Amino acid sequence: MSVTIKDVAKAAGVSVATVSRVLNNSSAVSDETAAAVNEVINEMGYSPNFLGRNLRKCETNNILVILPSTEHTVYSNIINGMQDAAYPFYDIFLSTSNSYLDTEMRLLNMLFNRTVDAAVLLGTQIDGEKLNELNKSYNIALCCERREGANVLTVTINDEAAAFDAVSFFLKKGKRKIALITTVTSAHSSHDREAGYTRALAAYGIEKDEKYIYRCSYDYTDGCEALKYFMSLPEPPEAVFCISDLLAVGVIKQASRDGIAIGSQLEVCGFDNISLSEMYIPGITTVAQPGYEMGKTVITKLLENMHKTEKNNEHIILDHELIIRGSAK
Amino acid sequence: MSVTIKDVAKAAGVSVATVSRVLNNSSAVSDETAAAVNEVINEMGYSPNFLGRNLRKCETNNILVILPSTEHTVYSNIINGMQDAAYPFYDIFLSTSNSYLDTEMRLLNMLFNRTVDAAVLLGTQIDGEKLNELNKSYNIALCCERREGANVLTVTINDEAAAFDAVSFFLKKGKRKIALITTVTSAHSSHDREAGYTRALAAYGIEKDEKYIYRCSYDYTDGCEALKYFMSLPEPPEAVFCISDLLAVGVIKQASRDGIAIGSQLEVCGFDNISLSEMYIPGITTVAQPGYEMGKTVITKLLENMHKTEKNNEHIILDHELIIRGSAK
DNA sequence: GTGAAAGCGCTAACAC
DNA sequence: GTGTTAGCGCTTTCAC
């Protein structure tokens, strides 16, 4: 196999303890010895075997991040924030669950078998009770999606308030027939966003009307179908609030096929501010989450938890922002 | 700490060796003993510590995949293919380098310190010579981007031929003034695609004209700038071949601002077939890479290499496909 | 079919 | 300031 600490010790004429001290910048070693050891390390191309180190120290300095998918660019900023918060003490491993509970649990084995010290879940299928149980024995956190009943460190925006703001934007401009496109999933953010939609309407004395609500999946083609449905109504909506940018894209794409003028005849607002929303024609008005900050925060707090006896299981809420573009000016 | 194999052995009244045999489904253990041990394992909620196992076996069953970024959805299918090829024997860890050589080397430490058994690089900054050196001591592979001088297992499409096909598509339709938008990076695919562009023109007796070539970065705003430049020419191009879909998006976005009709007045072809290219208005004609198959292939071949004495360092080339959409019919 | 024991590479407590 | 040594949790060889 490869060169070990023993080989280095022998070649440098010192004990393995001394080599270990040099590796860990332990103070109690003379400059000359350190220099000599380092020289041997370089000469031999020695790299410490972390399996030995980790076993001994009972920690790996690795954090697992489970993404629902890499299909969406929503997570990009979050990941950058996470990596910046972790560096240089921890490494972030990304893995994707494709939103399957099975896959999530399989990935969490890395937590159970000590391959990683902690895990962050971005949109999990695991229920609150199970999360609480996991949180007793392991270091976990949620990001982007809260989970009902989970008393676990969580970082999100206030989805209800964000949706309220988006829909209020339409209302303030005089729109009254406002549709909603949402998803039929267990994702809590969808429910919260619908609640914000409902509250905004109520604030203007408008009752939620199920015929203006289209419930579907996440795909952009669902947005296309939604638009067809809305336009088939006797009184089509004047504005559509979508709980994701991808759905908004579908709406606009279908509108372009059907000759409906987006921004004038029909206004559209998305959610997430993925890079696509700026690039699309027209640009898509949307709600931005502070992704980088969310990622940085969740890792920072998680690391704190890992080095404390008493865990902080708070739900941290960061500020959202409405980004106005061509689809709803 | 947590429950160990020793605890299980004691509770089950057997030796640790027997517990280990049960864990590894070793044949030489009686059914009764196995059942008893498994019961204790479940009761105690025991999960083997992989640090111990991995140290002992000198392998982790983890593979590191270094992505340039998670900003782009190009990699999504590739990753799915990789995971399917690895499952259930290996886990795939994703990590992003943001195309920094420093970060790549830092991530490769996981290879040196035995945190992972192998690494796959999707677009690396590391030069061929260094890759060859790494390939001597470690298990590595390239995917998507070949590297000049690297005699390392590599899976790509034939970028030169793909670009040739795309540009030939324009030529066959009678277009003669065909522009190219490419990137000034070390990415080999860009050079190969430019070579394909040049060869296609030459096949029609057209000499490459630098005024029809715009060299920039990867961002979609570069595509916007490129279009402005091309339209400022005395004889603007009739078609534009972009080495990425994102650049094509920029071109089309700017065209919509400037009132240039895409698909008729100007045709545009991208590269990669990211999901956006289907969703855009108009849909973007582009070159598709067989992402899933590429990911599956590179992991399959890499695993073969890891269990052989003689490494297979071949360059595997998979088939590309031209996808025709509204931006160039 | 089962157990005893060595040892993977490393760190850290203890001795000097 | 440095060396000796135990031991982290596991697998595996060798006895029996």
XYZ file of C-alpha atoms (C1' of nucleotides) in Angstrom:
690
model
C 0.000 0.000 0.000
C 0.971 3.579 0.483
C 3.368 5.238 2.865
C 2.241 5.434 6.492
C 3.157 7.478 9.514
C 5.398 4.633 10.587
C 7.414 4.831 7.400
C 7.837 8.543 7.849
C 8.892 8.105 11.460
C 11.478 5.521 10.545
C 12.871 7.564 7.671
C 13.061 10.689 9.811
C 14.558 8.811 12.741
C 11.822 9.888 15.148
C 8.787 8.248 16.733
C 5.343 8.150 15.207
C 4.163 10.409 18.006
C 6.514 13.117 16.836
C 5.364 12.794 13.261
C 1.780 13.017 14.465
C 2.643 16.152 16.420
C 4.159 17.728 13.341
C 1.116 16.812 11.288
C -1.195 18.408 13.812
C 1.000 21.428 14.461
C 1.250 20.478 18.061
C 3.467 22.998 19.818
C 5.644 20.588 21.725
C 8.118 19.855 18.957
C 11.393 21.604 18.189
C 11.754 23.588 15.012
C 14.600 21.442 13.759
C 12.716 18.197 14.286
C 9.623 19.633 12.654
C 11.614 20.789 9.654
C 13.289 17.420 9.293
C 10.001 15.570 9.538
C 8.344 17.851 7.037
C 11.157 17.288 4.624
C 10.724 13.542 4.837
C 6.967 13.956 4.432
C 7.471 15.877 1.221
C 10.141 13.548 -0.071
C 8.027 10.489 0.493
C 4.834 12.125 -0.706
C 3.147 11.171 2.532
C -0.503 11.979 3.055
C -2.086 10.968 6.359
C -4.691 8.242 6.137
C -7.879 9.799 7.445
C -9.441 6.442 8.105
C -6.992 5.940 10.923
C -7.281 9.495 12.128
C -11.050 9.543 11.952
C -11.431 6.231 13.698
C -9.202 7.416 16.450
C -10.871 10.795 16.823
C -14.392 9.545 16.275
C -15.073 12.258 13.742
C -14.677 12.700 10.019
C -15.130 16.415 9.475
C -17.501 15.595 6.667
C -21.047 16.847 6.337
C -23.601 15.232 4.086
C -26.060 17.414 2.222
C -29.018 15.631 0.683
C -30.550 17.431 -2.278
C -33.869 16.433 -3.808
C -32.195 16.742 -7.216
C -29.488 18.446 -9.193
C -31.969 19.231 -11.923
C -32.757 22.591 -10.441
C -30.362 25.439 -9.995
C -32.163 26.691 -6.896
C -29.636 24.966 -4.715
C -26.539 26.373 -6.291
C -26.190 29.435 -4.081
C -27.148 27.481 -1.008
C -24.374 25.012 -1.666
C -21.843 27.776 -2.146
C -22.893 29.282 1.173
C -22.582 25.910 2.846
C -19.129 25.293 1.472
C -17.917 28.702 2.535
C -19.219 28.150 6.052
C -17.649 24.706 6.273
C -14.270 25.590 4.842
C -11.586 24.787 5.855
C -12.621 22.572 8.743
C -15.278 20.489 7.109
C -15.949 19.056 3.704
C -19.428 19.069 2.214
C -20.600 15.952 0.393
C -23.592 16.411 -1.862
C -25.914 13.600 -2.702
C -29.299 13.430 -4.367
C -32.395 11.596 -3.211
C -34.664 12.315 -6.189
C -37.220 12.894 -3.431
C -37.446 9.200 -2.613
C -37.774 8.362 1.056
C -35.885 5.117 0.489
C -32.962 6.887 -1.043
C -32.884 9.450 1.724
C -32.757 6.773 4.381
C -30.061 4.947 2.481
C -28.011 8.110 2.308
C -28.546 8.726 5.988
C -26.729 5.474 6.600
C -23.628 7.578 6.157
C -24.650 9.255 9.370
C -25.298 5.980 11.157
C -22.095 4.344 10.024
C -20.024 7.413 10.847
C -18.970 8.251 7.319
C -20.140 11.793 8.044
C -20.551 13.781 11.236
C -23.786 15.500 10.288
C -26.421 15.816 7.591
C -28.448 18.655 6.130
C -31.695 17.886 4.346
C -33.028 20.204 1.663
C -36.603 19.144 1.310
C -37.047 15.775 2.963
C -39.735 13.109 2.829
C -38.952 12.046 6.367
C -41.700 13.005 8.790
C -41.317 15.251 11.811
C -41.434 12.493 14.372
C -38.691 10.494 12.706
C -36.606 13.638 12.331
C -36.919 14.316 16.043
C -35.774 10.792 16.761
C -32.776 11.183 14.449
C -32.007 14.525 16.002
C -31.561 12.848 19.387
C -28.680 10.663 18.265
C -27.249 12.568 15.322
C -26.528 16.046 14.085
C -29.055 17.049 11.478
C -30.583 20.219 10.108
C -33.167 21.239 7.542
C -32.792 23.944 4.961
C -35.361 25.458 2.548
C -38.202 23.247 3.750
C -39.492 23.125 7.288
C -41.227 20.000 8.475
C -44.385 19.953 10.572
C -43.687 18.708 14.064
C -39.936 18.644 13.588
C -38.094 20.271 16.439
C -34.871 20.384 14.477
C -32.523 23.193 13.461
C -34.172 24.656 10.367
C -33.351 27.554 8.056
C -36.001 28.862 5.671
C -37.664 32.019 4.558
C -41.209 32.787 5.657
C -43.003 31.204 2.730
C -46.398 32.356 3.874
C -45.322 35.979 4.068
C -43.438 35.753 0.797
C -46.520 34.514 -1.020
C -48.583 37.166 0.725
C -46.226 39.838 -0.596
C -46.286 38.473 -4.124
C -50.050 38.259 -4.280
C -50.433 41.647 -2.585
C -48.293 43.079 -5.367
C -50.964 41.995 -7.844
C -53.781 43.238 -5.617
C -52.234 46.673 -5.157
C -52.179 47.059 -8.910
C -55.909 46.457 -9.027
C -55.884 42.805 -10.081
C -58.691 40.852 -8.475
C -58.863 37.597 -10.413
C -55.631 36.025 -9.226
C -54.892 32.374 -9.848
C -52.551 30.042 -8.006
C -50.532 27.159 -9.355
C -49.272 24.915 -6.616
C -48.043 21.382 -6.133
C -49.697 18.385 -4.556
C -46.730 17.251 -2.528
C -45.816 16.954 1.086
C -43.561 19.995 0.715
C -44.503 22.347 3.470
C -43.461 25.411 1.550
C -46.285 24.787 -0.929
C -48.866 24.809 1.832
C -47.365 27.901 3.393
C -47.357 29.701 0.071
C -50.964 28.807 -0.511
C -51.788 30.126 2.945
C -50.090 33.413 2.073
C -52.052 33.580 -1.169
C -55.294 33.040 0.720
C -54.485 35.636 3.368
C -53.579 38.262 0.771
C -56.878 37.749 -1.031
C -58.757 37.876 2.255
C -57.089 41.186 3.101
C -58.874 42.575 0.060
C -62.128 40.867 0.942
C -61.740 38.245 -1.749
C -62.608 34.691 -0.995
C -60.363 31.939 -2.303
C -61.983 30.370 -5.338
C -60.971 26.775 -6.113
C -61.536 27.279 -9.815
C -58.572 29.666 -9.807
C -56.328 27.091 -8.182
C -54.475 24.510 -10.244
C -52.813 21.692 -8.326
C -50.156 19.695 -10.107
C -46.571 18.474 -9.991
C -43.291 20.371 -10.290
C -42.638 20.073 -13.973
C -42.751 23.031 -16.301
C -45.215 21.181 -18.533
C -47.644 21.376 -15.617
C -47.455 25.143 -15.968
C -48.390 24.793 -19.627
C -51.420 22.697 -18.739
C -52.398 25.119 -16.017
C -52.505 27.999 -18.436
C -54.652 26.065 -20.877
C -57.049 25.302 -18.062
C -57.209 28.893 -16.813
C -57.800 30.279 -20.280
C -60.668 27.865 -20.780
C -62.538 29.478 -17.880
C -65.421 31.873 -18.636
C -63.551 34.519 -16.689
C -59.819 33.830 -17.023
C -57.548 35.217 -14.300
C -55.688 38.498 -14.760
C -52.663 37.279 -12.853
C -51.097 33.964 -11.846
C -48.946 33.294 -8.831
C -46.849 30.143 -9.210
C -45.109 28.467 -6.303
C -42.074 27.854 -8.469
C -40.301 29.570 -11.343
C -40.477 26.440 -13.422
C -44.266 26.499 -13.318
C -44.163 30.160 -14.285
C -41.997 29.234 -17.249
C -44.597 26.728 -18.346
C -47.326 29.347 -18.124
C -45.364 31.819 -20.197
C -44.280 29.242 -22.740
C -47.878 28.155 -23.271
C -49.019 31.763 -23.409
C -46.550 32.408 -26.202
C -47.997 29.460 -28.118
C -51.535 30.701 -27.565
C -50.800 34.338 -28.345
C -51.512 35.624 -24.854
C -49.500 38.699 -23.954
C -47.620 38.119 -20.723
C -47.104 41.255 -18.640
C -50.180 42.987 -20.037
C -53.047 40.592 -20.726
C -51.815 38.221 -18.047
C -49.294 38.826 -15.302
C -47.198 36.032 -13.886
C -45.123 35.703 -10.743
C -42.858 32.773 -9.947
C -40.911 31.712 -6.889
C -37.203 31.014 -6.235
C -35.436 33.439 -8.561
C -33.527 30.711 -10.364
C -31.092 32.063 -12.929
C -33.566 31.149 -15.634
C -36.067 33.701 -14.346
C -33.737 36.501 -15.346
C -32.858 34.922 -18.671
C -36.392 34.141 -19.767
C -38.395 36.232 -22.225
C -39.908 38.166 -20.612
C -37.917 38.183 -17.383
C -39.948 36.544 -14.640
C -41.134 38.434 -11.580
C -40.386 36.180 -8.657
C -39.615 35.802 -4.975
C -35.935 35.466 -4.164
C -34.643 33.415 -1.295
C -31.267 34.443 0.161
C -29.723 31.134 -0.858
C -26.106 31.856 -0.062
C -26.991 33.197 3.363
C -29.305 30.282 4.065
C -26.582 27.775 3.261
C -24.013 29.630 5.296
C -26.361 29.974 8.245
C -27.465 26.375 8.406
C -23.903 25.051 8.371
C -22.687 27.617 10.868
C -25.458 26.781 13.313
C -25.070 23.070 12.722
C -21.362 23.245 13.508
C -22.192 25.113 16.681
C -24.610 22.354 17.652
C -21.983 19.726 17.025
C -19.647 21.291 19.513
C -22.185 22.057 22.198
C -23.867 19.811 24.708
C -27.219 21.549 24.395
C -28.560 21.624 20.856
C -30.148 24.661 19.353
C -33.193 23.418 17.482
C -34.532 26.798 16.488
C -36.243 27.615 13.238
C -34.324 30.477 11.666
C -36.205 32.630 9.183
C -34.341 34.797 6.705
C -35.661 37.619 4.553
C -37.167 37.069 1.145
C -37.350 39.649 -1.620
C -39.769 40.291 -4.446
C -37.898 40.723 -7.739
C -39.887 42.644 -10.337
C -39.328 41.763 -13.969
C -41.233 41.838 -17.229
C -43.795 39.145 -16.473
C -45.466 41.376 -13.858
C -44.237 44.946 -13.694
C -20.419 6.825 22.274
C -22.630 4.513 20.306
C -23.005 0.767 20.392
C -20.124 -1.223 18.932
C -19.619 -4.710 17.647
C -18.243 -5.627 21.052
C -21.459 -4.599 22.769
C -23.456 -6.676 20.341
C -21.171 -9.668 20.846
C -21.468 -9.448 24.611
C -25.246 -9.055 24.522
C -25.617 -11.952 22.118
C -23.180 -14.129 24.039
C -20.929 -14.674 21.051
C -17.552 -13.400 19.904
C -17.033 -10.279 17.811
C -15.840 -12.527 15.013
C -19.245 -14.150 14.841
C -21.027 -10.822 14.817
C -18.751 -9.698 12.021
C -19.574 -12.853 10.088
C -23.261 -12.189 10.470
C -22.824 -8.612 9.343
C -21.005 -9.716 6.241
C -23.283 -12.669 5.490
C -20.361 -14.986 5.826
C -21.575 -18.529 5.261
C -19.808 -20.155 8.160
C -22.349 -19.317 10.821
C -25.322 -21.379 11.951
C -28.802 -20.140 11.271
C -29.705 -20.030 14.941
C -26.656 -17.985 15.866
C -27.238 -15.621 12.972
C -30.859 -15.128 13.967
C -29.911 -14.468 17.568
C -27.244 -11.972 16.593
C -29.538 -10.180 14.201
C -32.131 -9.864 16.895
C -29.647 -8.245 19.239
C -28.499 -5.953 16.425
C -32.037 -4.749 15.879
C -32.783 -4.423 19.563
C -29.700 -2.346 20.207
C -30.063 -0.344 17.006
C -26.527 -1.261 16.064
C -25.019 0.154 12.905
C -21.467 -0.883 12.053
C -18.895 1.872 12.237
C -17.491 2.152 8.747
C -14.394 3.933 9.956
C -13.275 0.724 11.573
C -14.363 -1.398 8.664
C -12.821 0.864 6.079
C -9.548 1.166 7.911
C -9.355 -2.566 8.190
C -10.289 -3.214 4.579
C -8.369 -0.281 3.158
C -11.358 0.828 1.132
C -14.338 3.074 1.647
C -16.653 2.235 -1.231
C -17.033 5.941 -1.827
C -16.392 7.720 -5.102
C -15.845 11.447 -5.345
C -17.259 13.336 -8.298
C -15.937 16.844 -8.803
C -18.292 19.135 -10.685
C -17.268 22.536 -11.994
C -20.514 23.898 -10.542
C -24.076 23.089 -9.605
C -25.263 26.173 -11.439
C -25.823 24.237 -14.596
C -28.254 21.416 -15.066
C -26.045 19.738 -17.665
C -24.723 17.390 -15.056
C -28.011 16.177 -13.714
C -28.425 13.167 -16.011
C -24.779 12.301 -15.740
C -25.068 12.142 -11.977
C -28.116 9.930 -12.157
C -26.261 7.567 -14.454
C -23.313 7.531 -12.093
C -25.449 6.754 -9.093
C -27.233 3.952 -10.863
C -23.927 2.396 -11.900
C -22.500 2.704 -8.404
C -25.511 1.433 -6.509
C -25.567 -0.523 -4.252
C -21.850 -1.115 -3.806
C -20.558 2.400 -3.895
C -21.757 5.809 -2.808
C -21.216 8.872 -4.952
C -20.136 12.082 -3.257
C -20.574 15.240 -5.277
C -18.479 18.297 -4.716
C -17.983 21.493 -6.652
C -14.743 23.168 -7.621
C -16.148 26.315 -9.219
C -13.454 25.578 -11.803
C -10.666 26.591 -9.450
C -7.542 24.484 -9.643
C -6.908 25.107 -5.944
C -10.305 23.802 -4.978
C -9.925 20.763 -7.192
C -6.638 19.857 -5.598
C -8.091 20.393 -2.162
C -10.961 18.078 -2.993
C -8.558 15.505 -4.374
C -7.084 15.315 -0.899
C -10.017 13.022 -0.213
C -8.323 10.643 -2.600
C -4.931 11.054 -0.990
C -6.199 10.679 2.550
C -8.329 7.669 1.643
C -11.701 9.252 2.302
C -12.720 7.999 -1.131
C -11.493 5.153 -3.320
C -11.686 7.007 -6.609
C -12.520 10.327 -8.218
C -14.239 11.420 -11.413
C -13.531 14.866 -12.798
C -16.094 16.635 -14.962
C -14.100 19.374 -16.576
C -10.838 19.780 -14.730
C -8.186 22.470 -14.634
C -5.509 19.898 -13.886
C -3.173 19.360 -16.820
C -2.602 16.096 -18.626
C 0.785 15.409 -17.137
C -0.428 15.810 -13.587
C -3.434 13.642 -14.349
C -1.157 10.896 -15.618
C 0.848 11.118 -12.430
C -2.299 10.896 -10.300
C -3.530 8.007 -12.397
C -0.454 6.009 -11.429
C -1.260 6.030 -7.720
C -5.018 6.549 -7.656
C -8.169 5.632 -9.465
C -9.391 8.566 -11.503
C -11.465 9.176 -14.594
C -12.630 12.089 -16.694
C -16.113 12.670 -17.977
C -17.458 15.285 -20.436
C -14.101 16.923 -20.969
C -11.041 15.188 -22.310
C -7.641 16.565 -21.455
C -4.763 16.898 -23.890
C -1.982 14.478 -23.069
C -3.977 12.695 -20.384
C -3.799 8.944 -20.742
C -6.652 8.447 -18.321
C -10.026 6.714 -18.578
C -12.235 9.311 -20.265
C -15.846 9.358 -21.417
C -17.033 12.095 -23.768
C -18.859 12.626 -26.993
C -16.953 13.598 -30.117
C -17.218 17.347 -29.723
C -15.575 18.041 -33.031
C -18.009 15.866 -34.945
C -20.971 17.218 -32.980
C -20.085 20.794 -33.891
C -19.476 19.693 -37.465
C -22.994 18.250 -37.579
C -24.580 21.345 -36.090
C -22.849 23.721 -38.473
C -23.478 21.392 -41.426
C -27.164 21.607 -40.555
C -26.989 25.351 -41.214
C -24.925 24.889 -44.353
C -27.299 22.334 -45.846
C -30.088 24.843 -45.497
C -28.112 27.318 -47.563
C -26.741 29.492 -44.789
C -23.264 30.710 -45.531
C -22.604 33.482 -43.019
C -22.355 31.368 -39.874
C -21.015 32.816 -36.666
C -19.463 31.049 -33.698
C -19.646 31.977 -30.038
C -17.070 30.155 -28.007
C -15.259 30.486 -24.717
C -11.706 31.465 -23.954
C -11.011 28.716 -21.457
C -8.810 25.711 -21.216
C -11.845 23.482 -21.790
C -10.912 21.130 -24.540
C -14.474 20.728 -25.726
C -14.492 24.378 -26.802
C -11.464 23.867 -29.002
C -12.891 20.692 -30.438
C -16.182 22.374 -31.187
C -14.417 25.225 -32.900
C -12.458 22.701 -34.951
C -15.734 21.072 -36.011
C -17.120 24.467 -36.954
C -14.074 25.180 -39.076
C -14.139 21.805 -40.791
C -17.827 22.130 -41.662
C -17.245 25.521 -43.248
C -14.234 24.190 -45.122
C -16.344 21.336 -46.497
C -18.384 24.010 -48.228
C -15.329 25.905 -49.341
C -15.807 28.642 -46.784
C -12.845 29.996 -44.959
C -13.157 30.707 -41.237
C -13.573 34.447 -40.743
C -12.478 35.811 -37.365
C -15.022 38.604 -37.537
C -17.738 35.948 -37.218
C -16.163 34.496 -34.108
C -16.925 35.919 -30.689
C -14.755 34.670 -27.824
C -16.017 35.207 -24.322
C -16.868 33.539 -21.035
C -19.652 31.105 -20.126
C -22.288 33.504 -18.897
C -25.518 34.098 -20.737
C -24.830 37.842 -20.738
C -21.866 37.066 -22.968
C -24.356 35.741 -25.479
C -26.212 39.060 -25.305
C -23.022 40.978 -25.988
C -22.119 38.634 -28.808
C -25.393 39.315 -30.585
C -24.932 43.074 -30.261
C -21.497 42.710 -31.787
C -22.648 40.507 -34.669
C -25.531 42.825 -35.522
C -23.163 45.760 -35.643
C -21.280 44.136 -38.522
C -21.855 45.410 -42.087
C -22.924 41.897 -43.010
C -24.456 40.253 -39.935
C -24.454 36.442 -39.804
C -27.514 34.412 -40.826
C -26.881 31.778 -38.190
C -25.008 31.434 -34.919
C -23.543 28.295 -33.448
C -22.938 28.591 -29.706
C -20.798 26.146 -27.775
C -23.305 26.180 -24.917
C -27.037 26.554 -24.518
C -26.563 29.385 -22.072
C -24.797 31.455 -24.697
C -27.621 30.671 -27.122
C -30.076 31.913 -24.519
C -28.183 35.192 -24.301
C -28.294 35.572 -28.066
C -32.039 34.970 -28.195
C -32.752 37.189 -25.211
C -30.857 40.068 -26.799
C -32.514 39.416 -30.149
C -35.902 39.754 -28.498
C -34.820 43.120 -27.063
C -33.553 44.277 -30.441
C -36.504 42.983 -32.427
C -34.572 40.399 -34.364
C -36.666 37.390 -35.357
C -35.002 34.198 -34.169
C -35.621 31.203 -36.390
C -36.162 33.269 -39.499
C -33.952 36.374 -39.612
C -31.331 34.662 -37.512
C -30.982 30.991 -36.643
C -29.352 29.847 -33.449
C -27.976 26.521 -32.285
C -26.767 25.787 -28.767
C -24.979 22.864 -27.163
C -25.824 20.537 -24.261
C -29.606 20.243 -24.438
C -30.118 21.510 -20.904
C -33.750 21.426 -19.823
C -33.926 25.152 -20.431
C -33.385 24.672 -24.152
C -36.739 22.957 -24.423
C -38.478 25.468 -22.187
C -37.169 28.581 -23.854
C -39.127 30.692 -26.341
C -38.453 29.655 -28.981
C -37.184 26.178 -28.155
C -33.458 26.003 -28.768
C -31.938 23.751 -31.409
C -28.997 22.101 -29.749
C -26.635 19.149 -29.521
C -27.552 16.555 -26.889
C -25.007 14.527 -25.014
C -26.145 11.126 -23.703
C -25.630 12.248 -20.110
C -27.124 9.295 -18.302
C -25.178 6.831 -20.386
C -21.967 8.821 -19.989
C -22.302 8.803 -16.220
C -23.134 5.128 -16.109
C -20.269 4.234 -18.413
C -17.591 6.177 -16.611
C -18.461 4.667 -13.231
C -18.783 1.156 -14.622
C -15.392 1.352 -16.291
C -13.830 3.011 -13.284
C -15.054 0.237 -10.992
C -13.599 -2.306 -13.390
C -10.272 -0.514 -13.224
C -10.357 -0.530 -9.440
C -10.610 -4.277 -9.351
C -8.089 -5.034 -12.042
C -4.318 -4.967 -11.970
C -4.016 -3.524 -15.455
C -5.875 -0.238 -15.880
C -7.938 0.552 -18.913
C -7.116 4.128 -19.815
C -9.139 4.290 -22.989
C -11.050 7.288 -24.244
C -14.653 6.184 -24.729
C -16.722 8.221 -27.166
C -20.506 8.075 -27.063
C -22.995 9.293 -29.638
C -24.322 12.834 -29.721
C -27.603 13.920 -31.273
C -28.789 17.109 -32.916
C -32.126 18.219 -31.452
C -34.085 20.485 -33.765
C -36.304 23.131 -32.197
C -37.693 26.544 -33.050
C -34.453 28.534 -32.956
C -33.221 26.747 -36.097
C -35.719 24.513 -37.870
C -19.338 -23.328 13.495
C -17.001 -20.470 16.622
C -13.395 -17.870 19.288
C -8.832 -15.632 20.129
C -5.975 -12.415 18.620
C -3.393 -9.566 15.357
C -3.423 -5.387 13.161
C -5.295 -1.610 9.668
C -3.107 4.033 10.641
C -3.631 7.158 13.633
C -3.828 10.159 18.224
C -3.085 11.143 22.910
C -2.148 9.992 27.649
C 1.650 9.123 30.133
C 6.449 8.667 31.169
C 10.920 10.450 30.996
C 10.906 17.932 23.488
C 10.368 13.173 22.502
C 9.205 8.131 22.835
C 6.232 4.220 24.333
C 2.020 2.344 24.155
C -2.967 1.632 24.386
C -6.798 1.538 21.734
C -10.506 3.634 18.319
C -14.074 -0.591 15.612
C -13.601 -3.631 12.582
C -12.131 -8.009 9.587
C -9.711 -12.095 9.020
C -6.344 -15.729 9.797
C -5.584 -19.433 12.410
C -6.868 -22.680 15.915
C -9.930 -25.809 17.713
